Coordinates of C-alpha atoms in Angstrom, one line a residue:
X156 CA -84.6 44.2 13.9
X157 CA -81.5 45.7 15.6
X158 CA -81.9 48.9 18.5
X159 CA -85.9 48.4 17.8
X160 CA -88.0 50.8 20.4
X161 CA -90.6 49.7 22.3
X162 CA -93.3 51.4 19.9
X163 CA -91.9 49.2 17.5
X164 CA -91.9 46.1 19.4
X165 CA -95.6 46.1 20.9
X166 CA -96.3 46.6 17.3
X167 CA -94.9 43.9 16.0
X168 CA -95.2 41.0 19.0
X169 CA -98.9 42.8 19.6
X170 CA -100.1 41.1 22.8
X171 CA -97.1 41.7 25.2
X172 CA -98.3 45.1 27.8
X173 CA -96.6 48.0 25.9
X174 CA -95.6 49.3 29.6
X175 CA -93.7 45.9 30.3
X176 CA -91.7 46.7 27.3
X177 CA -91.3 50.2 28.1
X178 CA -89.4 49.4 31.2
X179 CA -86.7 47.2 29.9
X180 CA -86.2 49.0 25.9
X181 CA -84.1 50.4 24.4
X182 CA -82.4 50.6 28.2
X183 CA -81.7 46.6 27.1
X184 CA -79.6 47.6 24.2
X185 CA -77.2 49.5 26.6
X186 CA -76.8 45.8 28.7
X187 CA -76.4 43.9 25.9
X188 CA -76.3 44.4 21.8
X189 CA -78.6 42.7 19.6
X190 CA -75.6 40.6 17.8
X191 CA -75.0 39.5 21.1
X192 CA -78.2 38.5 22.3
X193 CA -78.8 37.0 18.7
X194 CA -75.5 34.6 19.1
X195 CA -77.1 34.3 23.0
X196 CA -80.1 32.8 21.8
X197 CA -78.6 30.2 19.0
X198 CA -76.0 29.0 21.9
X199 CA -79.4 28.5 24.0
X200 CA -81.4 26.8 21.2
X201 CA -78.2 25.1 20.8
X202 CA -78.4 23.6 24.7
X203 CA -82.1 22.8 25.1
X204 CA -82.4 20.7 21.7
X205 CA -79.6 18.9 22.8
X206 CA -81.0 18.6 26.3
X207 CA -85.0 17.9 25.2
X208 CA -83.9 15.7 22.1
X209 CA -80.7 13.6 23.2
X210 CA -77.5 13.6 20.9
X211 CA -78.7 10.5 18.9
X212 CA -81.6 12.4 17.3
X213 CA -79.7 15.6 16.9
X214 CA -77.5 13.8 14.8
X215 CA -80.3 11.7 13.0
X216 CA -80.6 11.9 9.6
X217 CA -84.3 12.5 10.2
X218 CA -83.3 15.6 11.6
X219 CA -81.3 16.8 8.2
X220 CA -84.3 15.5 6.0
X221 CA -86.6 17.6 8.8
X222 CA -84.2 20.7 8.2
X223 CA -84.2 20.2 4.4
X224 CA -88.0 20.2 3.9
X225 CA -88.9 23.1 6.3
X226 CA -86.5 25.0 4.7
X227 CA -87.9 24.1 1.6
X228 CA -91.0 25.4 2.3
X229 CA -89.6 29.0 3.8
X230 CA -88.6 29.2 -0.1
X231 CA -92.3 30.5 -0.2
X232 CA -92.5 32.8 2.5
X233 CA -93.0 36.6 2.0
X234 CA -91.8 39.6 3.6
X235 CA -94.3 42.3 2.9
X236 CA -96.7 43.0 6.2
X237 CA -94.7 40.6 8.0
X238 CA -92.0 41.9 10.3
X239 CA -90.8 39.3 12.4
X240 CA -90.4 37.1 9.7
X241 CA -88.5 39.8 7.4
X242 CA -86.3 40.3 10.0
X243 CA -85.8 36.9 10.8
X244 CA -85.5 36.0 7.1
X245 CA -82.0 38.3 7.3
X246 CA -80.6 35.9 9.0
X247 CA -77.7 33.5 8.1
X248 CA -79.5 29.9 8.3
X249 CA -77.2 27.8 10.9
X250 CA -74.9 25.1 9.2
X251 CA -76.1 22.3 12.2
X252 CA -79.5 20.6 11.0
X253 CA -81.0 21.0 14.3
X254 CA -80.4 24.7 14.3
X255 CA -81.2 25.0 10.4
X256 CA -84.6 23.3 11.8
X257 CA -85.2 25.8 14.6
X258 CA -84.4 28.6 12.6
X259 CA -86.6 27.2 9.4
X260 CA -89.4 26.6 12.5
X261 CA -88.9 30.1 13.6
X262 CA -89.3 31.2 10.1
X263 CA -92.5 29.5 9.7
X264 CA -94.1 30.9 12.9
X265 CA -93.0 34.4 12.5
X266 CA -94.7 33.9 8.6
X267 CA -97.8 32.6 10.2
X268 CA -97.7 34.9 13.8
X269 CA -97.4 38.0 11.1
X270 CA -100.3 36.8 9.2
X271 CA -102.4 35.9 12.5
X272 CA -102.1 39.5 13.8
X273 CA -103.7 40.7 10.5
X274 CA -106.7 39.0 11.6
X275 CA -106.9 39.8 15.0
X276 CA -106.9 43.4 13.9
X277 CA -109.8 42.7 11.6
X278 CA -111.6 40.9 14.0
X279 CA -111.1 44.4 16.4
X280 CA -109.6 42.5 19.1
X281 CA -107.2 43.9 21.2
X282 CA -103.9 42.0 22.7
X283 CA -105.8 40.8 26.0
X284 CA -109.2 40.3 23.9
X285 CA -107.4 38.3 21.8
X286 CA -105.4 36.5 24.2
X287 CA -108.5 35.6 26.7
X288 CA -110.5 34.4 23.4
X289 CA -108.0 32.1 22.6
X290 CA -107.0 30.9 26.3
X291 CA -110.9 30.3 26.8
X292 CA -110.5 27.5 23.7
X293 CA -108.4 25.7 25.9
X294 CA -105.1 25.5 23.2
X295 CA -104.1 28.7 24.2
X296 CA -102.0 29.7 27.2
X297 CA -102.6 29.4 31.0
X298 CA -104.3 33.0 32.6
X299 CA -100.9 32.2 35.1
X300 CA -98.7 32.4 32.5
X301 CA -99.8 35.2 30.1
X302 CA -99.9 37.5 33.6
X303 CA -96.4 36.3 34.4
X304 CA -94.7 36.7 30.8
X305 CA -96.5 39.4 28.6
X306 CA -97.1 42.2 31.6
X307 CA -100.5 42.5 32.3
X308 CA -102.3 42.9 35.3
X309 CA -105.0 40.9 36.9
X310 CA -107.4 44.2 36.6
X311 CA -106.4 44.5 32.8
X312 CA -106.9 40.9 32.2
X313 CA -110.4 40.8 34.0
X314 CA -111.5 43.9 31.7
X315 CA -110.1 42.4 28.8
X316 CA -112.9 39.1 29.6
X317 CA -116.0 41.7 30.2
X318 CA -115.1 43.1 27.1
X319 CA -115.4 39.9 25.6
X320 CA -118.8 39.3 27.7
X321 CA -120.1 42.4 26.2
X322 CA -119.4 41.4 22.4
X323 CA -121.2 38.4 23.7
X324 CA -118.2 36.3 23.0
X325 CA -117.2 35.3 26.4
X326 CA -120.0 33.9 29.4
X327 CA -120.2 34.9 32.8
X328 CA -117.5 31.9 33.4
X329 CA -115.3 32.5 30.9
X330 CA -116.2 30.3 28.4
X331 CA -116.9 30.9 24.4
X332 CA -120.3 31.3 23.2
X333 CA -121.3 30.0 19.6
X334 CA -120.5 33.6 18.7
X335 CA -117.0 33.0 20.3
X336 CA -116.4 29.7 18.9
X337 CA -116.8 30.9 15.5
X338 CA -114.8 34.1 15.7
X339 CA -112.1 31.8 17.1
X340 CA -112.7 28.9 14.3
X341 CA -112.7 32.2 11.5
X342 CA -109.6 33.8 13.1
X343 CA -108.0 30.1 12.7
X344 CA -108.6 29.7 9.3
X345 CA -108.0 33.0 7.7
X346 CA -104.9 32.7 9.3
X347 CA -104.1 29.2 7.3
X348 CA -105.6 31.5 4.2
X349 CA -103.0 33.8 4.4
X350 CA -100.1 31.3 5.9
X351 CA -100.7 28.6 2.9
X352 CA -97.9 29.3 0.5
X353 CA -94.8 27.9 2.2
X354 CA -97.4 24.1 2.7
X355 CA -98.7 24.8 -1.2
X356 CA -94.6 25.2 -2.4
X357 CA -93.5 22.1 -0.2
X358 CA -96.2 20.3 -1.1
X359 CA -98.7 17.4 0.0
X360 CA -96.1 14.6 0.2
X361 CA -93.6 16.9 1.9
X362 CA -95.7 18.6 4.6
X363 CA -97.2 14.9 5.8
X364 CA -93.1 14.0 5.8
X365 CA -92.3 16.9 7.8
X366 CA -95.5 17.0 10.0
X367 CA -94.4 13.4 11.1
X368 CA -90.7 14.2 11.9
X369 CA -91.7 17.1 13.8
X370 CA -93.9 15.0 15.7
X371 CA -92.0 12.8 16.9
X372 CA -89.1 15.4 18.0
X373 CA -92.2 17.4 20.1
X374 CA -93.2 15.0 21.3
X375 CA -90.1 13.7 22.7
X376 CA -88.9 17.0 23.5
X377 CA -92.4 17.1 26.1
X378 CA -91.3 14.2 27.5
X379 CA -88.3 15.0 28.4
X380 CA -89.8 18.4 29.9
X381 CA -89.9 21.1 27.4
X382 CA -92.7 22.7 28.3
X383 CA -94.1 23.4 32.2
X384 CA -97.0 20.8 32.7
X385 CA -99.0 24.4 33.1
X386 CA -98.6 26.5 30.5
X387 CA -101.4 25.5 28.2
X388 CA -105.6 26.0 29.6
X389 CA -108.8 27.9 29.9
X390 CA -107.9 28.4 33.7

């Protein structure tokens, strides 16, 4: 997205603390450019797939035939209303499979995070409504790690939850009512609604292919630490 300011970036990453961002943008652009922090972050992706996955399955040929059908399916992306995919989309697609793959994944996030925020402004939540909803489901992440990473405080957070309380989505502790439970389950699947072409273009055969590969490179990824044993839970 190049020198983007902060309005632009709470608008588009939606659930980070628009103050956080204001501290650190565009003063950021003056420490380092976004070409450079774009060649910073595929010589990173670089390092921890070849650190979480080993040599041997970076140079697999299920890791090509991963990269060929999730780029396949990006073939049915679409860049109107979604941002971070249209600006990753303008990207050059690494020649490496493994970075192809990471770049095809990021691709297919950004297409479904775009898509997600749409319903989390339909809904009427806001960024800490909607991130205490979904950490309360127990997939979403830890109450540690969304204060740590996306700015807000502990006050904000708690209001964010009584908010919740008082939609009747959220009890007393901090688990989803029925009401809350379904919102969550609706938010979910409008979100597969509007994220199905790239599955629909790669098809049946090829998303049960690709959901297997990338299985088995997650999973080995977690075991081999990816992820802090903490970052995912309703606590």
């Amino acid at each position: 997205m190049g020198r983007a300011g902060a309005g632009t970036i709470t608008a588009t990453f939606f659930n980070f603390s628009h103050d956080l961002i204001a501290r650190h943008i565009p003063a950021a652009w003056d420490v380092v450019s976004p070409e450079a922090a774009l060649d910073a972050r595929l010589r990173a992706a670089d390092s921890v797939l070849r650190r979480v996955l080993g040599e041997d399955v970076i140079a697999s040929k299920e890791m090509a035939e991963a990269a060929e059908l999730a780029l396949r399916a990006t073939e049915a992306c679409s860049r109107p209303a979604r941002p971070l995919y249209a600006a990753h989309a303008d990207l050059p697609v690494p020649d490496a499979p493994h970075l192809a793959l990471w770049h095809a994944a990021s691709l297919l996030r950004e297409h479904r995070g775009d898509g997600h925020l749409m319903t989390l402004v339909s809904a009427e939540l806001d960024a800490v409504e909607a991130l205490a909803s979904h950490t309360a489901t127990g997939q979403g992440m830890s109450t540690k790690w969304i204060l740590r990473t996306r700015g807000w405080s502990a006050e904000e957070w708690e209001a964010g939850r009584q908010r919740l309380r008082d939609r009747g989505l959220l009890t007393a502790d901090n688990e989803l009512t029925e009401a809350g439970e379904r919102l969550r389950q609706h938010l979910e699947k409008e979100t597969d609604r509007l994220d199905a072409a790239p599955y629909e273009h790669l098809g049946a055969e090829g998303v049960a292919r690709l959901t297997e590969l990338a299985t088995a490179f997650s999973t080995t990824a977690r075991e081999n630490g990816a992820f802090p044993a903490d970052l995912r839970g309703k606590s």
